[in-house]
C-alpha positions as a printed NumPy array, in Angstrom:
array([[ -15.108,   -9.563, -205.492],
       [ -14.282,  -13.24 , -204.923],
       [ -12.715,  -12.458, -201.567],
       [ -16.418,  -10.711, -200.467],
       [ -18.152,  -13.878, -201.428],
       [ -15.769,  -16.515, -200.731],
       [ -16.772,  -19.417, -198.432],
       [ -13.848,  -21.051, -198.935],
       [ -12.338,  -21.859, -195.421],
       [  -8.506,  -21.348, -196.912],
       [  -9.299,  -17.857, -198.072],
       [ -11.47 ,  -17.383, -194.771],
       [  -8.221,  -18.237, -192.881],
       [  -6.741,  -15.796, -194.896],
       [  -9.141,  -13.19 , -194.139],
       [  -8.647,  -13.792, -190.55 ],
       [  -4.792,  -13.404, -190.824],
       [  -4.963,  -10.08 , -192.565],
       [  -7.551,   -8.698, -190.399],
       [  -6.095,   -9.905, -187.329],
       [  -2.482,   -8.587, -188.742],
       [  -4.442,   -5.227, -189.162],
       [  -5.328,   -5.049, -185.625],
       [  -2.122,   -6.219, -183.966],
       [  -0.549,   -3.065, -185.689],
       [  -3.418,   -1.213, -184.467],
       [  -3.308,   -2.255, -180.875],
       [   0.796,   -2.442, -180.906],
       [   0.621,    0.705, -181.945],
       [  -1.5  ,    2.04 , -179.214],
       [   1.132,   -0.242, -176.55 ],
       [   3.696,    2.084, -177.901],
       [   1.5  ,    5.276, -177.568],
       [   1.598,    4.085, -173.798],
       [   5.075,    3.111, -173.411],
       [   6.304,    6.785, -174.588],
       [   4.017,    8.123, -172.269],
       [   5.263,    6.422, -169.318],
       [   9.052,    6.485, -170.594],
       [  10.111,    9.187, -168.051],
       [   8.03 ,   10.208, -165.014],
       [   5.902,   13.297, -164.613],
       [   5.238,   13.349, -168.467],
       [   2.066,   15.063, -170.177],
       [   1.115,   13.759, -173.586],
       [  -1.146,   10.863, -173.044],
       [  -3.103,   12.075, -169.875],
       [  -6.383,   11.322, -168.629],
       [  -9.202,   10.064, -170.817],
       [  -6.433,   10.013, -173.388],
       [  -4.172,    7.373, -171.644],
       [  -7.924,    5.837, -170.356],
       [  -8.642,    5.023, -174.048],
       [  -5.215,    3.841, -174.969],
       [  -4.84 ,    1.08 , -172.32 ],
       [  -8.843,   -0.003, -172.718],
       [  -8.417,   -0.063, -176.798],
       [  -4.828,   -2.01 , -176.717],
       [  -6.761,   -4.306, -174.162],
       [  -9.76 ,   -4.847, -176.132],
       [  -8.343,   -4.887, -179.528],
       [  -5.213,   -7.395, -178.727],
       [  -7.452,   -9.927, -177.177],
       [ -10.86 ,   -9.551, -178.966],
       [  -9.65 ,   -8.376, -182.44 ],
       [  -6.059,   -9.331, -182.995],
       [  -5.219,  -12.763, -181.22 ],
       [  -8.615,  -14.318, -181.952],
       [  -8.818,  -13.853, -185.656],
       [  -5.287,  -15.133, -185.951],
       [  -6.069,  -18.279, -184.022],
       [  -9.123,  -18.492, -186.19 ],
       [  -7.106,  -17.739, -189.375],
       [  -4.929,  -21.35 , -188.262],
       [  -8.219,  -23.056, -187.168],
       [  -9.356,  -22.43 , -190.811],
       [  -6.641,  -23.057, -192.861],
       [  -5.087,  -25.934, -190.859],
       [  -7.545,  -28.231, -189.191],
       [  -9.885,  -29.187, -191.904],
       [  -6.205,  -30.092, -193.875],
       [  -5.17 ,  -31.96 , -190.779],
       [  -8.217,  -34.09 , -190.106],
       [  -8.623,  -34.719, -194.181],
       [ -11.561,  -33.321, -194.601],
       [ -12.583,  -31.123, -197.791],
       [ -14.483,  -28.059, -196.229],
       [ -15.517,  -26.838, -192.701],
       [ -18.93 ,  -28.693, -191.534],
       [ -21.15 ,  -25.209, -192.398],
       [ -18.873,  -22.746, -195.116],
       [ -21.767,  -20.283, -195.299],
       [ -21.777,  -20.062, -191.291],
       [ -18.09 ,  -19.524, -191.569],
       [ -18.054,  -17.024, -193.792],
       [ -20.607,  -15.472, -191.489],
       [ -18.581,  -15.532, -188.42 ],
       [ -15.596,  -13.615, -190.212],
       [ -17.55 ,  -11.053, -191.42 ],
       [ -19.376,  -10.576, -188.085],
       [ -16.095,  -10.059, -186.384],
       [ -14.441,   -8.204, -188.892],
       [ -17.879,   -5.63 , -188.407],
       [ -17.729,   -5.565, -184.799],
       [ -13.519,   -4.79 , -184.956],
       [ -14.515,   -1.532, -187.179],
       [ -17.314,   -0.377, -185.481],
       [ -15.491,   -0.348, -182.286],
       [ -12.259,    0.902, -183.581],
       [ -14.269,    3.828, -185.719],
       [ -14.859,    5.324, -182.266],
       [ -11.478,    6.854, -182.53 ],
       [ -13.109,    9.515, -184.993],
       [ -16.527,    9.58 , -183.821],
       [ -15.944,   11.568, -180.617],
       [ -13.834,    9.461, -178.279],
       [ -12.728,    5.611, -177.613],
       [ -13.886,    3.445, -174.563],
       [ -12.273,    4.483, -171.483],
       [ -13.224,    1.912, -168.947],
       [ -10.747,   -0.419, -169.291],
       [ -10.819,   -3.505, -171.462],
       [ -12.691,   -5.482, -168.588],
       [ -15.211,   -2.746, -169.022],
       [ -15.888,   -3.181, -165.078],
       [ -19.212,   -1.431, -163.88 ],
       [ -20.072,    0.933, -162.722],
       [ -17.364,    2.886, -164.567],
       [ -18.761,    1.163, -167.642],
       [ -22.419,    2.277, -167.105],
       [ -21.809,    6.068, -166.262],
       [ -23.801,    7.764, -169.107],
       [ -22.817,   11.033, -170.764],
       [ -25.127,   13.958, -171.76 ],
       [ -24.675,   14.241, -175.117],
       [ -22.35 ,   13.298, -178.117],
       [ -18.931,   14.652, -176.964],
       [ -19.334,   15.533, -173.575],
       [ -18.257,   13.748, -170.922],
       [ -19.481,   12.907, -167.128],
       [ -16.46 ,   11.922, -164.774],
       [ -14.039,   10.454, -167.051],
       [ -16.266,    8.478, -169.433],
       [ -17.245,    9.074, -172.98 ],
       [ -19.874,    7.454, -175.126],
       [ -16.99 ,    5.188, -176.567],
       [ -18.372,    2.561, -174.016],
       [ -21.21 ,    2.175, -176.349],
       [ -18.45 ,    1.614, -179.353],
       [ -17.277,   -1.539, -176.936],
       [ -20.636,   -3.006, -175.987],
       [ -22.21 ,   -3.508, -179.507],
       [ -18.802,   -3.987, -181.321],
       [ -17.899,   -6.857, -179.243],
       [ -21.604,   -7.729, -179.085],
       [ -21.323,   -7.909, -182.774],
       [ -17.886,   -9.699, -183.11 ],
       [ -18.629,  -12.135, -180.151],
       [ -22.048,  -13.861, -182.178],
       [ -18.946,  -14.318, -184.88 ],
       [ -16.668,  -15.934, -183.047],
       [ -19.437,  -17.87 , -181.223],
       [ -20.416,  -19.702, -184.725],
       [ -17.033,  -20.204, -185.51 ],
       [ -16.454,  -22.409, -182.687],
       [ -20.033,  -24.254, -183.336],
       [ -18.705,  -24.934, -186.707],
       [ -15.253,  -26.499, -185.572],
       [ -16.526,  -28.423, -182.999],
       [ -18.635,  -30.098, -185.024],
       [ -16.32 ,  -29.918, -188.541],
       [ -14.075,  -32.04 , -186.36 ],
       [ -16.48 ,  -34.214, -184.822],
       [ -18.198,  -35.123, -188.018],
       [ -15.289,  -34.613, -190.811],
       [ -12.407,  -36.787, -190.071],
       [ -11.163,  -38.968, -192.844],
       [ -11.571,  -42.886, -192.252],
       [  -9.246,  -44.27 , -189.698],
       [  -8.591,  -40.76 , -187.838],
       [  -9.75 ,  -41.582, -184.648],
       [  -9.671,  -39.144, -181.471],
       [  -6.298,  -40.546, -180.191],
       [  -4.966,  -40.442, -183.73 ],
       [  -5.72 ,  -36.303, -184.274],
       [  -2.783,  -33.881, -184.28 ],
       [  -2.401,  -31.856, -181.568],
       [  -3.519,  -28.523, -183.008],
       [  -6.473,  -30.434, -183.826],
       [  -6.875,  -31.629, -180.393],
       [  -6.313,  -27.905, -179.173],
       [  -8.903,  -26.544, -181.736],
       [ -11.08 ,  -28.879, -180.53 ],
       [ -10.872,  -28.021, -177.115],
       [ -10.525,  -24.623, -178.078],
       [ -13.8  ,  -24.799, -179.604],
       [ -15.579,  -26.572, -176.874],
       [ -14.637,  -23.451, -174.784],
       [ -16.108,  -20.85 , -176.92 ],
       [ -19.166,  -22.691, -177.018],
       [ -19.179,  -22.715, -173.382],
       [ -17.897,  -18.917, -172.291],
       [ -18.909,  -16.416, -174.504],
       [ -22.737,  -16.724, -174.161],
       [ -21.393,  -15.433, -170.427],
       [ -19.809,  -12.422, -172.151],
       [ -23.057,  -11.655, -174.544],
       [ -25.393,  -11.99 , -171.595],
       [ -22.931,   -9.408, -169.847],
       [ -22.866,   -7.334, -172.759],
       [ -26.926,   -7.009, -173.65 ],
       [ -27.33 ,   -6.559, -169.812],
       [ -25.095,   -3.501, -170.193],
       [ -26.386,   -2.561, -173.386],
       [ -30.114,   -2.313, -171.545],
       [ -28.239,   -0.055, -168.645],
       [ -26.963,    2.185, -171.118],
       [ -29.359,    2.423, -173.881],
       [ -32.43 ,    1.665, -172.581],
       [ -31.972,    2.562, -168.994],
       [ -32.032,   -0.533, -167.157],
       [ -30.188,   -1.38 , -163.891],
       [ -28.621,   -4.589, -163.736],
       [ -25.748,   -2.94 , -162.693],
       [ -27.038,    0.177, -160.48 ],
       [ -26.653,   -0.927, -157.245],
       [ -28.806,    2.267, -156.142],
       [ -31.695,    0.67 , -158.044],
       [ -31.274,   -2.873, -157.055],
       [ -28.608,   -4.065, -159.313],
       [ -24.877,   -5.434, -158.601],
       [ -21.578,   -4.145, -160.027],
       [ -20.298,   -7.277, -159.143],
       [ -22.832,   -9.307, -161.48 ],
       [ -20.826,   -7.638, -164.462],
       [ -17.266,   -9.159, -162.609],
       [ -18.756,  -12.46 , -162.305],
       [ -20.272,  -12.737, -165.956],
       [ -16.813,  -11.054, -167.529],
       [ -14.597,  -13.468, -165.846],
       [ -16.547,  -16.39 , -166.154],
       [ -15.553,  -15.592, -169.834],
       [ -12.655,  -13.801, -169.307],
       [ -10.526,  -16.692, -167.774],
       [ -11.57 ,  -19.439, -170.327],
       [ -10.688,  -16.873, -172.762],
       [  -6.692,  -17.458, -171.557],
       [  -7.217,  -20.659, -172.441],
       [  -9.185,  -20.43 , -175.651],
       [  -6.268,  -17.974, -176.544],
       [  -3.448,  -20.178, -175.542],
       [  -4.226,  -23.666, -175.842],
       [  -3.854,  -23.459, -179.712],
       [  -0.807,  -22.235, -179.082],
       [   0.201,  -25.224, -177.441],
       [  -0.794,  -27.105, -180.22 ],
       [   1.262,  -25.456, -182.891],
       [   4.306,  -25.918, -180.133],
       [   3.593,  -29.33 , -180.685],
       [   3.18 ,  -29.926, -184.171],
       [   6.532,  -27.585, -184.647],
       [   9.066,  -29.321, -181.789],
       [   8.248,  -32.564, -183.107],
       [   8.808,  -31.954, -187.109],
       [  12.157,  -30.107, -186.535],
       [  13.118,  -32.85 , -183.667],
       [  12.122,  -35.599, -186.308],
       [  10.475,  -37.159, -183.63 ],
       [   6.934,  -38.493, -182.376],
       [   5.588,  -36.083, -180.077],
       [   6.528,  -37.336, -176.684],
       [   3.536,  -38.492, -174.443],
       [   0.941,  -38.128, -176.72 ],
       [  -2.098,  -39.372, -174.673],
       [  -0.668,  -37.491, -171.873],
       [  -1.135,  -34.277, -174.053],
       [  -4.586,  -34.891, -174.988],
       [  -5.647,  -35.151, -171.64 ],
       [  -3.65 ,  -32.735, -170.447],
       [  -5.393,  -30.23 , -172.952],
       [  -8.701,  -31.813, -171.878],
       [  -7.643,  -31.017, -168.52 ],
       [  -6.756,  -27.503, -168.434],
       [  -9.784,  -26.502, -170.536],
       [ -11.993,  -28.037, -167.706],
       [ -10.203,  -26.121, -164.816],
       [  -9.991,  -23.228, -167.579],
       [ -13.856,  -22.893, -166.24 ],
       [ -13.088,  -23.274, -162.409],
       [ -11.18 ,  -20.613, -161.666],
       [ -12.775,  -17.313, -162.686],
       [ -12.978,  -15.879, -159.142],
       [  -9.3  ,  -15.97 , -158.948],
       [  -9.72 ,  -12.365, -160.822],
       [ -11.519,  -11.767, -157.694],
       [  -9.778,  -12.436, -154.799],
       [ -10.061,   -8.597, -153.249],
       [ -13.987,   -8.501, -154.077],
       [ -14.628,   -9.491, -150.408],
       [ -16.171,  -13.04 , -151.246],
       [ -14.152,  -14.63 , -148.089],
       [ -11.843,  -16.687, -147.578],
       [ -13.823,  -19.99 , -148.407],
       [ -14.478,  -19.334, -151.445],
       [ -10.945,  -17.941, -152.385],
       [  -9.191,  -20.805, -150.778],
       [ -11.256,  -23.45 , -153.228],
       [ -10.821,  -20.902, -156.325],
       [  -6.79 ,  -20.882, -155.078],
       [  -6.457,  -24.634, -155.227],
       [  -7.859,  -24.511, -158.574],
       [  -6.176,  -22.314, -160.025],
       [  -2.602,  -24.127, -158.805],
       [  -3.824,  -27.522, -160.113],
       [  -3.36 ,  -25.841, -163.741],
       [   0.07 ,  -26.027, -163.263],
       [  -0.07 ,  -29.582, -163.016],
       [  -1.056,  -30.53 , -167.155],
       [   0.776,  -27.315, -167.854],
       [   3.805,  -28.787, -166.444],
       [   3.064,  -32.189, -168.363],
       [   3.163,  -30.474, -171.706],
       [   6.342,  -28.309, -170.609],
       [   8.118,  -31.824, -169.599],
       [   6.921,  -33.49 , -173.182],
       [   7.814,  -30.94 , -175.319],
       [  11.579,  -30.847, -173.617],
       [  11.438,  -34.984, -173.661],
       [  10.23 ,  -34.395, -177.403],
       [  13.474,  -32.141, -178.254],
       [  15.631,  -34.458, -176.114],
       [  17.928,  -36.45 , -178.569],
       [  15.779,  -35.   , -181.449],
       [  17.824,  -34.136, -184.971],
       [  16.578,  -30.287, -184.042],
       [  16.656,  -28.026, -186.372],
       [  16.828,  -24.461, -185.343],
       [  14.429,  -22.765, -188.31 ],
       [  12.842,  -19.868, -187.495],
       [   9.555,  -21.669, -186.436],
       [  11.315,  -23.978, -184.194],
       [  13.072,  -20.859, -182.409],
       [  10.144,  -19.032, -181.53 ],
       [   8.809,  -22.53 , -180.371],
       [  11.774,  -23.267, -178.267],
       [  11.913,  -19.769, -177.156],
       [   7.991,  -20.102, -175.931],
       [   9.153,  -23.16 , -173.652],
       [  10.786,  -20.815, -171.197],
       [   9.184,  -17.946, -171.529],
       [   5.704,  -19.202, -170.955],
       [   7.051,  -20.993, -167.811],
       [   7.9  ,  -18.115, -166.382],
       [   4.674,  -16.114, -166.984],
       [   3.079,  -19.835, -165.554],
       [   5.273,  -19.136, -162.654],
       [   3.923,  -15.583, -161.603],
       [   0.916,  -16.874, -162.326],
       [   1.033,  -19.545, -159.109],
       [   2.492,  -16.854, -157.175],
       [  -0.923,  -14.703, -158.115],
       [  -3.247,  -17.606, -157.152],
       [  -2.354,  -17.549, -153.522],
       [  -5.121,  -14.772, -152.244],
       [  -2.89 ,  -13.345, -149.394],
       [  -0.079,  -12.499, -151.866],
       [  -2.626,  -11.453, -154.354],
       [  -4.065,   -8.826, -152.091],
       [  -0.227,   -7.697, -152.31 ],
       [   0.045,   -7.667, -156.171],
       [  -3.457,   -6.74 , -157.255],
       [  -3.761,   -4.259, -159.841],
       [  -0.04 ,   -3.649, -159.532],
       [   2.574,   -3.804, -162.862],
       [   3.292,   -7.19 , -161.183],
       [   0.072,   -8.222, -162.533],
       [   0.674,   -6.451, -166.095],
       [   4.018,   -8.412, -166.089],
       [   2.469,  -11.779, -165.345],
       [  -0.082,  -11.642, -168.168],
       [   1.935,  -10.305, -170.959],
       [   4.54 ,  -13.299, -170.296],
       [   1.757,  -15.321, -170.758],
       [  -0.251,  -13.883, -173.453],
       [   2.592,  -12.348, -175.496],
       [   5.365,  -14.545, -174.345],
       [   3.456,  -17.858, -174.793],
       [   0.457,  -16.941, -177.615],
       [   2.154,  -14.616, -179.41 ],
       [   5.257,  -16.522, -180.051],
       [   3.851,  -19.597, -180.455],
       [   1.459,  -17.891, -183.501],
       [   5.047,  -16.301, -184.788],
       [   5.886,  -20.028, -184.973],
       [   2.871,  -20.842, -186.398],
       [   3.15 ,  -18.598, -189.288],
       [   6.59 ,  -19.418, -190.477],
       [   5.668,  -23.157, -190.111],
       [   2.65 ,  -22.944, -191.891],
       [   3.374,  -19.66 , -194.465],
       [   4.02 ,  -22.284, -197.037],
       [   1.017,  -24.146, -196.971],
       [  -1.124,  -20.856, -196.911],
       [   0.318,  -19.075, -199.543],
       [   2.643,  -21.357, -201.778],
       [   5.955,  -19.182, -200.387],
       [   8.702,  -19.646, -198.085],
       [   9.12 ,  -16.558, -195.709],
       [  12.607,  -15.884, -195.446],
       [  14.823,  -17.312, -192.78 ],
       [  17.255,  -14.792, -192.539],
       [  14.96 ,  -11.68 , -191.844],
       [  13.02 ,  -14.547, -189.771],
       [  16.095,  -15.182, -187.297],
       [  16.413,  -11.278, -187.363],
       [  12.594,  -11.029, -186.661],
       [  12.95 ,  -13.2  , -183.651],
       [  15.805,  -11.522, -181.825],
       [  14.449,   -8.065, -182.35 ],
       [  10.929,   -9.198, -180.727],
       [  12.551,  -11.757, -178.211],
       [  14.975,   -9.466, -176.663],
       [  12.558,   -6.417, -176.753],
       [   9.783,   -8.778, -175.443],
       [  12.081,   -9.213, -172.127],
       [  13.265,   -6.019, -171.712],
       [   9.809,   -4.691, -172.257],
       [   7.783,   -6.822, -169.513],
       [  10.588,   -8.301, -167.278],
       [  11.166,   -4.852, -165.491],
       [   7.625,   -4.815, -164.92 ],
       [   7.567,   -7.726, -162.029],
       [   9.83 ,   -5.136, -160.219],
       [   7.986,   -2.152, -160.79 ],
       [   4.808,   -3.604, -159.645],
       [   7.004,   -5.051, -156.545],
       [   7.811,   -1.853, -155.876],
       [   4.392,   -0.465, -155.759],
       [   3.411,    0.824, -159.135],
       [   0.   ,    0.835, -159.712],
       [  -1.467,   -0.529, -163.368],
       [  -3.476,    1.67 , -165.084],
       [  -1.766,    5.074, -164.046],
       [  -0.774,    7.452, -166.456],
       [   2.528,    9.091, -164.743],
       [   4.259,    8.728, -161.839],
       [   6.911,   10.963, -159.344],
       [  10.414,   11.303, -160.014],
       [  12.458,   10.013, -157.071],
       [  10.581,    6.549, -156.129],
       [  13.251,    4.473, -158.37 ],
       [  10.572,    3.498, -161.14 ],
       [  12.549,    5.779, -163.782],
       [  14.777,    3.411, -164.79 ],
       [  12.568,    0.195, -165.499],
       [   9.889,    2.414, -167.046],
       [  12.426,    3.548, -169.534],
       [  14.102,    0.207, -170.215],
       [  10.619,   -1.049, -170.756],
       [   9.828,    1.446, -173.095],
       [  12.987,    1.128, -174.963],
       [  12.46 ,   -3.015, -175.486],
       [   8.688,   -1.984, -176.52 ],
       [  10.165,    0.162, -179.467],
       [  12.44 ,   -3.337, -180.191],
       [   9.499,   -5.061, -180.024],
       [   7.831,   -2.885, -182.956],
       [  10.899,   -3.11 , -184.986],
       [  11.135,   -6.94 , -185.039],
       [   7.345,   -6.216, -186.317],
       [   8.439,   -4.41 , -188.987],
       [  11.026,   -7.115, -190.096],
       [   8.603,   -9.621, -189.997],
       [   6.303,   -7.277, -192.451],
       [   9.366,   -6.695, -194.851],
       [   9.876,  -10.589, -194.875],
       [   6.273,  -10.783, -195.99 ],
       [   6.497,   -8.167, -198.413],
       [   9.962,   -9.707, -199.951],
       [   8.059,  -13.331, -199.919],
       [   4.805,  -12.154, -202.07 ],
       [   7.084,  -10.626, -204.455],
       [   9.201,  -14.202, -205.227],
       [   6.575,  -17.121, -207.341],
       [   4.736,  -19.655, -205.493],
       [   7.266,  -22.43 , -205.314],
       [   7.24 ,  -23.773, -202.049],
       [   7.295,  -27.513, -201.832],
       [   3.884,  -29.54 , -200.582],
       [   6.199,  -30.448, -197.448],
       [   8.983,  -28.307, -197.023],
       [   9.696,  -29.263, -193.273],
       [   9.454,  -33.32 , -193.809],
       [   6.348,  -32.797, -191.81 ],
       [   4.072,  -35.362, -190.12 ],
       [   0.607,  -34.696, -190.784],
       [  -1.945,  -34.483, -193.102],
       [  -1.707,  -30.785, -194.358],
       [   1.999,  -31.661, -195.639],
       [   0.232,  -34.556, -198.171],
       [  -0.941,  -32.189, -200.473],
       [   0.491,  -29.147, -202.602],
       [   1.366,  -25.763, -200.912],
       [  -1.046,  -23.838, -201.186],
       [  -3.893,  -26.106, -201.006],
       [  -5.957,  -26.778, -203.904],
       [  -9.535,  -25.796, -203.435],
       [ -10.749,  -29.271, -203.311],
       [  -7.799,  -29.558, -200.397],
       [  -7.76 ,  -33.475, -201.172],
       [  -8.476,  -35.45 , -204.623],
       [  -9.476,  -38.188, -202.955],
       [  -9.957,  -38.665, -198.896],
       [  -7.276,  -40.12 , -197.046],
       [  -7.173,  -43.419, -195.178],
       [  -5.55 ,  -42.776, -192.084],
       [  -3.573,  -45.853, -190.428],
       [  -1.997,  -44.627, -187.594],
       [  -0.593,  -41.408, -185.384],
       [   1.348,  -38.743, -187.278],
       [  -0.428,  -40.167, -190.502],
       [   1.643,  -39.189, -193.558],
       [   4.713,  -39.825, -191.363],
       [   3.393,  -43.376, -190.887],
       [   3.037,  -43.679, -194.775],
       [   6.851,  -42.332, -195.404],
       [   8.094,  -44.612, -192.702],
       [   6.635,  -47.688, -194.692],
       [   7.727,  -46.658, -198.246],
       [   5.119,  -44.765, -199.69 ],
       [   4.859,  -41.616, -201.527],
       [   1.665,  -40.381, -200.678],
       [  -1.352,  -41.007, -198.397],
       [  -3.351,  -43.879, -198.869],
       [  -6.885,  -43.224, -200.808],
       [  -9.799,  -44.236, -198.615],
       [ -11.978,  -43.517, -201.789],
       [ -12.112,  -43.533, -205.671],
       [ -11.446,  -40.473, -207.726],
       [ -14.659,  -39.054, -208.008],
       [ -17.008,  -35.735, -208.385],
       [ -16.278,  -33.786, -205.256],
       [ -19.155,  -31.289, -204.312],
       [ -18.012,  -27.479, -203.625],
       [ -20.233,  -25.034, -201.692],
       [ -21.646,  -21.894, -203.545],
       [ -19.848,  -18.325, -203.252],
       [ -22.199,  -15.983, -201.14 ],
       [ -22.427,  -12.261, -200.782],
       [ -24.847,  -12.703, -197.877],
       [ -22.761,  -13.156, -194.715],
       [ -21.469,   -9.727, -195.814],
       [ -24.737,   -8.417, -196.346],
       [ -25.561,   -9.763, -192.932],
       [ -22.688,   -8.194, -191.124],
       [ -23.025,   -4.588, -192.767],
       [ -26.786,   -4.709, -191.244],
       [ -25.974,   -5.069, -187.949],
       [ -22.986,   -2.656, -188.472],
       [ -25.635,   -0.25 , -189.175],
       [ -27.659,   -1.209, -186.601],
       [ -25.233,   -1.054, -183.864],
       [ -24.904,    2.737, -185.012],
       [ -28.366,    2.921, -184.81 ],
       [ -28.524,    2.155, -181.05 ],
       [ -25.383,    4.177, -180.575],
       [ -27.148,    7.586, -181.979],
       [ -30.258,    6.083, -180.286],
       [ -31.576,    6.804, -183.916],
       [ -34.107,    3.591, -183.813],
       [ -34.957,    4.141, -187.566],
       [ -31.577,    3.509, -188.464],
       [ -30.852,    0.61 , -186.052],
       [ -34.44 ,   -1.332, -187.593],
       [ -33.046,   -0.368, -191.033],
       [ -29.792,   -2.215, -189.948],
       [ -31.651,   -5.185, -188.611],
       [ -34.171,   -5.602, -191.782],
       [ -31.342,   -5.615, -193.644],
       [ -29.733,   -8.656, -192.035],
       [ -33.207,  -10.346, -191.604],
       [ -34.199,  -10.076, -195.336],
       [ -30.407,  -11.869, -196.154],
       [ -31.367,  -14.71 , -193.849],
       [ -34.929,  -14.835, -195.427],
       [ -33.094,  -14.865, -198.66 ],
       [ -30.314,  -17.597, -197.218],
       [ -33.672,  -19.516, -196.053],
       [ -35.578,  -19.643, -199.163],
       [ -32.971,  -19.839, -201.75 ],
       [ -32.108,  -23.691, -202.597],
       [ -28.849,  -23.527, -203.096],
       [ -27.045,  -27.265, -203.753],
       [ -23.581,  -26.111, -204.455],
       [ -21.766,  -27.345, -207.605],
       [ -18.937,  -29.992, -208.566],
       [ -15.727,  -30.396, -209.834],
       [ -15.653,  -33.287, -212.085],
       [ -12.921,  -35.943, -212.019],
       [ -11.334,  -34.893, -215.466],
       [ -11.145,  -31.191, -213.916],
       [  -8.828,  -32.305, -211.144],
       [  -5.151,  -31.214, -211.338],
       [  -3.56 ,  -34.065, -212.116],
       [  -0.118,  -33.108, -211.699],
       [  -0.327,  -31.274, -208.517],
       [  -1.129,  -33.897, -206.386],
       [  -4.611,  -33.267, -205.02 ],
       [  -4.171,  -36.956, -204.661],
       [  -4.185,  -37.614, -200.774]])
């Protein structure tokens, strides 16, 4: 029950990690099924609607229900610790954000068991996504009712992500420890800050798009129906105004993780800290200016294409700054190749490969040739898997002791790395050439005799290796959980504030709010010969928020309402919304001031002291 009612940011971080890990396994299984179908030419295992459902669910699940929650897991578990805060700004809202995301993810994945999953692609392009079925389980032109699950599942989950972004924006602005100026923030917190800003600005676009799509599908609207005055291209604009910043919402936190790890395991201050900050801000800004590069072939004209091509290429400049700064940080450092660090250093060349093909795709004339081929599939997997997923694995090995109080096994960790890393390149490197040879994306088969056999078979073997690597990681987790909590407070000789408190962190985080006296606050104290942070306040009573079941109840209400809208049973939809409103009303009228931990209750021996 504690886990259902918790508003503790650290526990919510673990909930995000568990849920994101579950969806990662689901999305990974879907990917392997896709690769099984494509391993040999002219196979008939998953064809037609089945293949379309697999590709749609794989993309949607990985982006919205696996990558995003794992990023939020780190933001919850680490950001308040790095800024010396005892909690996030709105603990109740934080819990609500998780349960809304989880409700949306479950709702969408129930589609597999209730008539058919979405099959219009993870981008949900109109008019594919606006085609309506005539009845439950019946199809018209390759489309099942599954798209309703897509619309309502993403809608509910998106609300959770949006309020989560607002929460972290407010937390980082208002709850930093004394002395922790913006130019002293750890890089992961900086990237979480910019990511939160991107979420606040980008998610309303997809929310509007999904509401309009819901009106088209459920209430007979015509936003995207050209025959009735709508516009299909409107969906593309709205989707990519959200969709391209989403790439940076995903990759910027990975940049932050890499910055923390290469600095710690090189035993050096991050090279060019100020330029890293400005590069992060610039990447976030430019990320909003380039959505049209997904639409070069939509017929917007040479002027529009040229402007957005130049803006896209400009992103390579701040990204290059980051790459060189990581290399200069490693250069001459006392490098320790722990599992976290080998994931981090492997990230650098892999992401550069993804970035290079991104510049190639930014040339409109070339994009006309690459568009909708496997070259694009290879590119974005090099960015998202080679960049984001390697970064997330690095972060998991790095912060696991702080989150769980246990050290992940290094031997199994390195086995996991090599299986996953080799498998990744086997999977996606041949896809560049498959694309250049003309293999289109989203096809469920190909004919023999077109030189596509070897590349597809190697790609499938690589996918299995990645799957085996992930299983090794799960074995590592299980083996680690069987050990006692013996992780040291600072097992890596870290530089930032989260390593100043015990592992795992006490529920109040810091017994005394720390006084930050420079960049790499903990390292500065270590160099001054201090064994702990200088406190900014005397030991006193610590205010804590009360646990609440209401976030879960609100999410269950919207979950029920989602099914009501899909089945067009408006009594059920109304009942679900009423449940949500009653929970909101109770939250509004019940005056809960939380509770306090008194000084004599603090864990003296475990150091909640800053």
